[in-house]
């Protein structure tokens, strides 16, 4: 790794350490209840929304009521977006004359954006109208992010509170949008526009090239979509090239700014958790596990890409190094380099953003594996907005239970005992997505309708197919490339995978929270397991790594690890 690579890595770390606690404090004050920062500006907007929708923000729901509200909102949002995409060819505000999407692609895209996956089996600048982009996809990106925070808040109330209810979904959703995502998005969009990101409604402009030919230059409301795709840990891009497109991500500065938009808020949400439960050390312990995973996986990929392809002749590598272009530059932008590309990629794979600025298909086997493992571990490094927190909290409950078995004591977390009823739900949560990924991925590898889309045979092809299902199930949305995914089979199967990956964990997490809501909070004794210190951090980290290894190591050996060994 070069000095510039280390500088970028350290800069991201320092800014995150400084900003995340400040944002976590703001989030805690916002969602604690009662007077909150910005009431003079935000409260009238919220009241107008409540009056228009007939919501009583002071009412509270059981976990079942909360789950029904989340699923119902997702179903209605999906149907609306499906209709917009199917009919965009005859709807207004379509200067690029994008035709309506096919039913299978409309289904896949609608599900993708509503679930926060933002998997795109199409090229945005040519196949989506401005109306579909702004009134459909961008709105879904805002609401998907707000749903994630809302569910995290409900889980926090359930596992730590004394009431049998866990809050009001509609009030949580409204407050997340009005006080968090909209104001932060406006500020960040202005920063991107100041750096050269495109924000217009010009459609295509025709330019004459040096050779005398013509080229269509796409415009569009890019910066506004770019911000919420990152801040909301959504992914999805206005352009088919994603974060590698210079109109979307113009400079090395915007590349680092984009990464900060992705990772700071999830870390802040973990710290918010500590403040809301009145135990900041607990929030810092959770954030520490997230940070260790992020740092470890990022350094692995950055080092692998910095060393380049082992199959290149030694002389070629020496010449590249002498011209300061060492490392694996295939599939990467020169304005980012191997280090900056790997840093951005692993950072967005460790969340549910998946907004890479380079081609994963061109990464070295180990460099690509770093990003892949970040997804397979459940995207808790640091995970998506809200989703990363409730996922790691479920894993923390599992770790507490295992620790209790080891020392022969009834496990407790935040003073509440973890019993058989909770463990059944926790095991269902842990196994739901691996079963979905491995079963549907295996079907695609043995059926002709699935294998016809694989462009790279052998180990690399296995990685590409499994990555597609893992990315969809974990609501990441990135692609390893080399797979023709815009087919009826993959549009349908990946769409179903996204639905399972989004709503099954949400329902199970809410059920776990509901089973603990109102439970007796036991006083801490000398026998109580400390869940705030380094021992618990190491134990939780071990549980995450061992579980991920037991489930996915055989596939990784046949995929990227085997590819690295065989060469």
XYZ file of C-alpha atoms in Angstrom:
567
model
C 0.000 0.000 0.000
C 1.221 3.480 -0.861
C 1.372 6.475 1.433
C -1.710 7.869 -0.312
C -3.604 4.642 0.412
C -2.713 4.807 4.091
C -3.590 8.498 4.167
C -7.056 7.854 2.749
C -7.651 4.985 5.150
C -6.565 7.003 8.189
C -8.550 10.052 7.065
C -11.731 7.998 6.846
C -11.058 6.566 10.299
C -10.374 9.923 11.932
C -13.424 11.652 10.440
C -15.659 8.728 11.423
C -14.342 8.720 14.999
C -15.031 12.452 15.281
C -18.382 12.727 13.478
C -20.142 9.462 14.438
C -20.412 10.283 18.199
C -21.781 13.756 17.412
C -24.356 12.332 15.017
C -25.160 9.549 17.491
C -25.915 12.162 20.144
C -28.237 13.983 17.738
C -30.039 10.747 16.822
C -30.517 9.800 20.470
C -31.971 13.228 21.269
C -34.216 12.954 18.213
C -35.685 9.531 19.000
C -35.696 9.563 22.794
C -39.089 11.260 22.932
C -40.033 14.673 24.213
C -38.372 17.891 23.041
C -35.755 17.299 20.358
C -33.213 19.369 18.417
C -34.763 21.347 15.584
C -38.323 21.212 16.908
C -38.976 24.740 15.701
C -38.314 23.664 12.105
C -39.222 19.984 12.040
C -42.193 19.711 14.403
C -44.641 21.665 12.202
C -43.718 19.441 9.251
C -44.300 16.300 11.308
C -47.636 17.542 12.618
C -48.764 18.311 9.078
C -47.831 14.774 8.019
C -49.678 13.252 10.986
C -52.766 15.362 10.298
C -52.764 14.434 6.605
C -52.359 10.686 7.273
C -54.494 10.486 10.419
C -51.648 9.088 12.533
C -51.585 9.365 16.312
C -47.853 9.629 17.064
C -48.421 9.046 20.774
C -49.932 5.585 20.276
C -47.741 2.496 20.540
C -47.868 -0.881 18.807
C -47.129 -4.448 19.792
C -44.451 -6.214 17.786
C -47.118 -7.847 15.620
C -48.762 -4.520 14.854
C -45.386 -2.975 14.078
C -44.443 -5.871 11.778
C -47.771 -5.717 9.939
C -47.298 -1.991 9.371
C -43.768 -2.538 7.961
C -44.862 -5.330 5.612
C -48.001 -3.479 4.489
C -46.012 -0.330 3.752
C -43.519 -2.399 1.761
C -46.272 -4.116 -0.239
C -48.031 -0.863 -1.181
C -44.711 0.809 -2.061
C -43.738 -2.126 -4.277
C -47.032 -2.097 -6.187
C -46.783 1.660 -6.759
C -43.190 1.508 -8.010
C -43.966 -1.546 -10.173
C -46.738 0.385 -11.923
C -44.521 3.447 -12.496
C -41.725 1.376 -14.050
C -44.110 -0.684 -16.190
C -45.858 2.429 -17.539
C -42.977 4.926 -17.632
C -42.980 4.902 -21.443
C -46.387 6.621 -21.528
C -45.936 8.750 -18.409
C -44.621 12.343 -18.510
C -41.181 13.685 -17.573
C -39.331 11.272 -19.813
C -36.908 13.357 -21.928
C -34.737 10.323 -22.755
C -37.788 8.424 -24.096
C -37.133 5.386 -21.911
C -39.650 2.621 -22.709
C -41.635 0.822 -20.049
C -39.753 -2.013 -18.395
C -40.842 -5.610 -18.907
C -43.032 -7.129 -16.164
C -40.167 -9.285 -14.839
C -37.690 -6.399 -14.787
C -40.301 -4.046 -13.277
C -40.926 -6.584 -10.499
C -37.230 -7.067 -9.840
C -36.492 -3.325 -9.807
C -39.498 -2.368 -7.678
C -38.678 -5.013 -5.076
C -35.017 -4.068 -5.246
C -35.505 -0.404 -4.365
C -38.299 -0.876 -1.828
C -36.179 -3.389 0.100
C -33.136 -1.097 0.013
C -31.220 -3.573 -2.157
C -31.069 -1.408 -5.293
C -29.897 -4.279 -7.469
C -30.023 -2.964 -11.046
C -30.369 -5.360 -13.969
C -30.616 -2.365 -16.311
C -28.679 0.780 -17.242
C -30.197 3.732 -15.437
C -29.518 6.546 -17.913
C -31.214 4.721 -20.822
C -33.888 2.522 -19.237
C -35.430 4.666 -16.502
C -37.300 7.934 -17.034
C -36.725 10.980 -14.849
C -40.173 10.461 -13.335
C -39.307 6.858 -12.440
C -35.923 7.917 -11.081
C -37.175 10.771 -8.891
C -40.791 9.988 -7.950
C -40.199 6.256 -7.806
C -36.665 5.059 -7.144
C -35.386 7.986 -5.073
C -38.524 8.062 -2.902
C -38.089 4.333 -2.301
C -34.458 4.944 -1.313
C -35.568 7.456 1.314
C -38.289 5.230 2.752
C -36.173 2.048 2.736
C -33.524 3.794 4.828
C -36.148 5.214 7.201
C -37.718 1.757 7.635
C -34.306 0.380 8.675
C -33.867 2.970 11.424
C -37.492 2.523 12.518
C -37.106 -1.226 12.986
C -33.837 -0.701 14.884
C -35.620 1.699 17.249
C -38.395 -0.845 17.823
C -35.851 -3.593 18.568
C -34.020 -1.314 21.020
C -37.278 -0.562 22.865
C -38.169 -4.238 23.016
C -34.898 -5.617 24.332
C -34.267 -2.790 26.792
C -37.661 -1.359 27.770
C -40.184 -2.310 30.405
C -43.317 -1.758 28.278
C -44.967 -4.504 26.235
C -45.246 -2.224 23.209
C -42.340 -1.173 20.999
C -43.362 2.181 19.520
C -45.265 3.501 16.531
C -43.895 2.588 13.093
C -45.544 5.517 11.310
C -44.173 8.046 13.789
C -40.676 6.499 13.626
C -40.787 6.531 9.822
C -41.908 10.157 9.668
C -39.357 11.374 12.179
C -36.520 9.505 10.428
C -37.375 11.131 7.119
C -38.046 14.649 8.366
C -35.227 14.973 10.893
C -32.470 12.739 9.501
C -32.492 11.795 5.843
C -34.020 14.827 4.132
C -31.901 17.555 5.814
C -28.658 15.553 5.623
C -29.326 14.718 1.962
C -29.860 18.362 1.023
C -26.550 19.380 2.611
C -24.593 16.485 1.092
C -26.111 17.018 -2.379
C -24.876 20.629 -2.365
C -21.374 19.363 -1.560
C -21.444 16.920 -4.488
C -22.770 19.538 -6.904
C -19.989 21.903 -5.823
C -17.486 19.196 -6.798
C -18.922 18.649 -10.275
C -21.638 16.033 -9.821
C -24.419 16.531 -12.386
C -27.826 17.861 -11.316
C -30.059 18.904 -14.231
C -33.035 17.818 -16.349
C -31.429 18.131 -19.760
C -31.831 14.568 -21.026
C -29.227 13.655 -23.648
C -26.986 16.290 -25.202
C -25.333 15.583 -28.546
C -21.625 16.365 -28.763
C -19.216 16.206 -31.694
C -16.131 14.143 -30.996
C -12.555 14.928 -32.092
C -12.858 12.281 -34.809
C -15.928 14.044 -36.228
C -18.511 11.621 -34.885
C -21.358 12.288 -32.489
C -21.914 11.160 -28.932
C -24.954 11.426 -26.662
C -23.996 12.840 -23.246
C -26.506 11.958 -20.497
C -27.538 14.468 -17.860
C -30.120 14.086 -15.139
C -30.879 14.700 -11.446
C -27.816 12.705 -10.418
C -26.475 14.332 -7.238
C -29.802 14.079 -5.398
C -29.987 10.344 -6.112
C -26.311 9.785 -5.361
C -26.629 11.214 -1.862
C -29.556 9.116 -0.642
C -28.161 5.971 -2.269
C -25.115 6.423 -0.017
C -26.519 8.086 3.090
C -29.378 5.572 3.138
C -26.970 2.656 2.530
C -29.130 1.791 -0.461
C -26.877 1.594 -3.495
C -28.333 1.964 -6.968
C -27.127 4.592 -9.422
C -28.456 6.978 -12.012
C -25.827 5.683 -14.434
C -25.040 2.113 -15.369
C -21.376 2.640 -14.475
C -22.358 3.522 -10.899
C -19.769 5.165 -8.680
C -17.146 4.892 -11.433
C -19.002 7.442 -13.602
C -17.317 10.884 -13.496
C -20.679 12.699 -13.578
C -21.621 10.888 -10.373
C -18.277 10.619 -8.582
C -15.958 13.211 -10.163
C -12.840 13.258 -7.961
C -10.839 11.481 -5.307
C -12.381 13.833 -2.743
C -15.940 12.893 -3.713
C -14.920 9.230 -3.553
C -13.901 9.647 0.096
C -16.900 11.862 0.835
C -19.180 9.190 -0.621
C -17.631 6.549 1.633
C -18.154 8.755 4.682
C -21.820 9.157 3.729
C -22.067 5.376 3.729
C -20.339 4.409 6.974
C -20.719 7.297 9.442
C -24.470 6.968 9.988
C -24.437 3.193 10.772
C -21.703 3.756 13.365
C -23.672 6.694 14.758
C -26.762 4.482 15.079
C -24.754 1.980 17.153
C -23.645 4.805 19.444
C -27.235 6.082 19.541
C -28.209 2.663 20.896
C -25.886 3.129 23.868
C -27.361 6.516 24.681
C -30.966 5.354 24.351
C -30.484 2.469 26.800
C -28.520 4.663 29.207
C -25.295 2.662 28.785
C -22.856 4.299 26.397
C -20.252 1.571 26.951
C -22.671 -0.962 25.468
C -23.047 1.137 22.343
C -19.287 1.553 22.061
C -18.796 -2.216 22.417
C -21.149 -2.885 19.509
C -19.479 -0.160 17.441
C -16.061 -1.669 18.250
C -17.047 -5.057 16.787
C -18.293 -3.321 13.651
C -15.078 -1.302 13.391
C -12.768 -4.309 13.808
C -14.536 -6.171 11.019
C -14.465 -3.104 8.785
C -10.767 -2.431 9.346
C -9.739 -6.072 8.933
C -11.636 -6.730 5.704
C -10.676 -3.363 4.220
C -6.956 -3.834 4.834
C -7.070 -7.338 3.345
C -8.606 -6.059 0.109
C -6.453 -2.934 -0.084
C -3.274 -4.975 0.369
C -4.382 -7.551 -2.204
C -5.171 -4.904 -4.821
C -1.968 -3.006 -4.048
C 0.115 -6.117 -4.789
C -1.675 -6.710 -8.069
C -2.158 -9.847 -10.083
C 0.295 -12.627 -9.249
C 0.123 -13.927 -12.844
C 1.603 -10.758 -14.363
C 5.257 -11.140 -15.370
C 7.724 -9.726 -12.862
C 9.069 -7.229 -15.417
C 5.585 -5.788 -16.026
C 5.081 -5.333 -12.284
C 8.473 -3.601 -11.943
C 7.694 -1.183 -14.781
C 4.301 -0.385 -13.280
C 5.829 0.316 -9.888
C 8.504 2.565 -11.421
C 5.732 4.684 -12.968
C 3.695 4.785 -9.726
C 0.907 2.721 -11.220
C 1.571 -0.410 -9.202
C -1.184 -2.703 -8.062
C -4.203 -4.077 -9.842
C -5.616 -1.252 -11.989
C -7.830 -3.460 -14.130
C -11.460 -2.396 -13.783
C -10.576 0.691 -11.710
C -10.573 4.421 -12.305
C -7.144 6.080 -12.392
C -8.458 8.978 -10.283
C -9.078 6.543 -7.401
C -6.319 3.949 -7.809
C -6.286 0.405 -6.376
C -6.216 1.510 -2.739
C -9.005 4.080 -2.945
C -11.142 1.697 -4.991
C -10.736 -1.183 -2.541
C -11.387 1.129 0.413
C -14.630 2.383 -1.113
C -15.703 -1.086 -2.245
C -15.252 -2.954 1.041
C -16.787 -0.044 2.935
C -19.934 -0.221 0.858
C -20.060 -4.024 0.955
C -19.889 -3.957 4.745
C -23.053 -1.895 4.662
C -26.078 -2.566 2.503
C -25.021 0.144 0.041
C -23.091 -1.952 -2.472
C -22.115 1.262 -4.270
C -18.738 0.262 -5.633
C -16.623 2.587 -7.781
C -14.873 -0.235 -9.646
C -15.528 -3.630 -11.208
C -15.468 -6.476 -8.689
C -15.101 -8.938 -11.541
C -11.606 -7.527 -12.131
C -10.431 -7.697 -8.515
C -7.816 -10.194 -7.437
C -9.321 -13.300 -5.801
C -8.386 -12.169 -2.283
C -9.323 -8.542 -2.932
C -12.758 -9.599 -4.145
C -13.102 -12.065 -1.269
C -12.714 -9.219 1.242
C -15.802 -7.545 -0.198
C -17.656 -10.864 -0.510
C -16.980 -11.888 3.101
C -18.251 -8.504 4.310
C -21.614 -9.416 2.778
C -21.628 -13.036 3.915
C -21.006 -12.108 7.558
C -24.376 -10.392 7.566
C -23.223 -6.890 6.701
C -22.529 -5.843 10.263
C -19.297 -4.032 9.435
C -20.998 -1.641 10.161
C -24.129 -2.728 8.304
C -26.965 -0.702 6.861
C -28.858 2.126 8.514
C -30.637 0.346 11.345
C -30.263 -3.075 9.733
C -26.666 -3.402 10.860
C -27.641 -2.613 14.438
C -30.568 -5.002 14.815
C -28.587 -7.736 13.046
C -25.625 -7.452 15.390
C -27.954 -7.206 18.403
C -29.476 -10.564 17.447
C -25.952 -11.989 17.173
C -25.121 -10.430 20.554
C -28.072 -12.305 22.081
C -26.720 -15.517 20.566
C -23.242 -14.769 21.936
C -24.674 -14.124 25.407
C -26.553 -17.419 25.301
C -23.446 -19.359 24.251
C -21.392 -17.659 26.944
C -24.027 -18.589 29.517
C -23.849 -22.230 28.474
C -20.071 -22.184 28.815
C -20.123 -20.885 32.381
C -23.347 -22.609 33.462
C -25.432 -19.492 34.122
C -28.705 -18.181 32.736
C -27.689 -15.713 30.029
C -28.770 -12.090 30.349
C -28.536 -9.106 28.029
C -29.399 -5.639 29.328
C -30.781 -7.305 32.441
C -33.219 -9.579 30.589
C -32.820 -13.353 30.562
C -32.482 -15.100 27.203
C -34.641 -18.227 27.256
C -35.620 -21.024 24.862
C -38.398 -19.004 23.238
C -35.963 -16.282 22.216
C -33.328 -18.789 21.079
C -35.728 -20.443 18.633
C -36.342 -17.076 16.993
C -32.622 -16.225 17.030
C -31.682 -19.493 15.302
C -34.398 -18.895 12.705
C -32.965 -15.414 12.129
C -29.404 -16.710 11.756
C -30.323 -19.518 9.322
C -32.989 -17.832 7.173
C -30.671 -16.000 4.796
C -27.922 -18.661 4.419
C -30.585 -21.226 3.499
C -32.063 -18.839 0.938
C -28.665 -17.978 -0.558
C -27.343 -21.524 -0.779
C -30.544 -23.210 -1.960
C -31.507 -20.699 -4.667
C -27.874 -20.221 -5.681
C -27.432 -23.985 -6.034
C -30.541 -24.253 -8.198
C -29.125 -21.608 -10.510
C -25.889 -23.595 -10.789
C -27.520 -26.878 -11.797
C -30.404 -25.695 -13.979
C -29.819 -24.704 -17.611
C -31.973 -21.599 -17.205
C -29.457 -20.384 -14.613
C -26.165 -21.562 -16.104
C -26.876 -19.960 -19.493
C -26.297 -16.551 -17.887
C -22.832 -17.410 -16.524
C -20.189 -15.757 -18.707
C -17.162 -17.030 -16.757
C -16.974 -20.793 -16.153
C -15.360 -22.594 -13.243
C -14.606 -21.138 -9.825
C -15.118 -17.544 -10.930
C -18.576 -18.381 -12.259
C -19.498 -20.005 -8.934
C -18.428 -16.836 -7.138
C -20.494 -14.649 -9.471
C -23.733 -16.611 -9.013
C -23.381 -17.034 -5.255
C -22.424 -13.383 -4.905
C -25.594 -12.344 -6.755
C -27.831 -14.250 -4.323
C -25.827 -13.182 -1.255
C -25.944 -9.553 -2.368
C -29.700 -9.784 -2.945
C -30.472 -11.615 0.294
C -28.420 -9.184 2.366
C -30.038 -6.238 0.530
C -26.633 -5.081 -0.705
C -27.351 -4.812 -4.426
C -23.814 -4.930 -5.803
C -22.902 -7.386 -8.561
C -19.709 -9.315 -9.213
C -20.415 -8.904 -12.942
C -19.939 -11.687 -15.452
C -23.566 -12.734 -15.010
C -26.393 -11.845 -17.406
C -28.979 -11.145 -14.722
C -31.679 -9.481 -16.838
C -33.481 -12.738 -17.612
C -36.880 -13.970 -16.409
C -35.191 -16.543 -14.138
C -32.789 -14.199 -12.376
C -35.201 -11.267 -12.267
C -37.762 -13.468 -10.527
C -35.463 -15.502 -8.265
C -33.390 -12.538 -7.179
C -36.569 -10.529 -6.595
C -37.904 -13.254 -4.293
C -34.510 -13.417 -2.569
C -34.653 -9.677 -1.882
C -38.135 -9.956 -0.377
C -37.042 -12.805 1.885
C -33.814 -11.031 2.782
C -35.603 -7.846 3.792
C -38.813 -8.840 5.502
C -38.067 -12.220 7.118
C -35.212 -10.793 9.258
C -37.319 -7.728 10.104
C -40.262 -9.823 11.283
C -38.001 -12.165 13.254
C -36.077 -9.264 14.834
C -39.358 -7.637 15.863
C -40.595 -10.982 17.224
C -37.433 -11.289 19.336
C -37.918 -7.734 20.580
C -41.578 -8.467 21.291
C -40.704 -11.580 23.283
C -38.407 -9.481 25.492
C -40.669 -6.423 25.691
C -42.062 -6.041 29.186
C -39.854 -8.822 30.562
C -38.449 -8.368 34.033
C -35.169 -6.453 34.189
C -32.897 -8.197 36.679
C -30.462 -6.283 38.830
C -26.823 -6.706 37.905
C -24.793 -9.026 40.172
C -21.216 -10.295 40.263
C -22.354 -13.314 38.234
C -23.781 -11.192 35.418
C -21.819 -11.378 32.174
C -20.248 -8.046 31.292
C -21.347 -7.235 27.736
C -19.528 -3.914 27.522
C -15.873 -4.869 27.867
C -13.153 -6.185 25.540
C -13.822 -9.813 26.489
C -17.368 -9.627 25.169
C -16.206 -7.728 22.086
C -13.747 -10.538 21.307
C -16.361 -13.221 22.029
C -19.011 -11.595 19.806
C -16.429 -11.153 17.074
C -15.540 -14.837 17.343
C -19.194 -15.897 17.143
C -19.688 -13.830 13.966
C -16.566 -15.205 12.287
C -17.082 -18.828 13.324
C -20.715 -18.850 12.270
C -19.875 -17.275 8.924
C -17.051 -19.753 8.416
C -19.139 -22.810 9.257
C -21.868 -21.758 6.847
C -19.926 -20.342 3.898
C -16.346 -21.662 4.018
C -17.008 -24.636 1.662
C -18.402 -22.268 -0.949
C -15.507 -19.822 -0.495
C -12.992 -22.665 -0.924
C -14.629 -23.623 -4.224
C -14.826 -19.950 -5.243
C -12.354 -17.110 -4.535
C -9.992 -19.075 -2.250
C -9.688 -21.903 -4.756
C -9.238 -19.408 -7.572
C -6.348 -17.794 -5.695
C -4.650 -21.143 -5.009
C -5.116 -22.594 -8.489
C -4.269 -19.276 -10.157
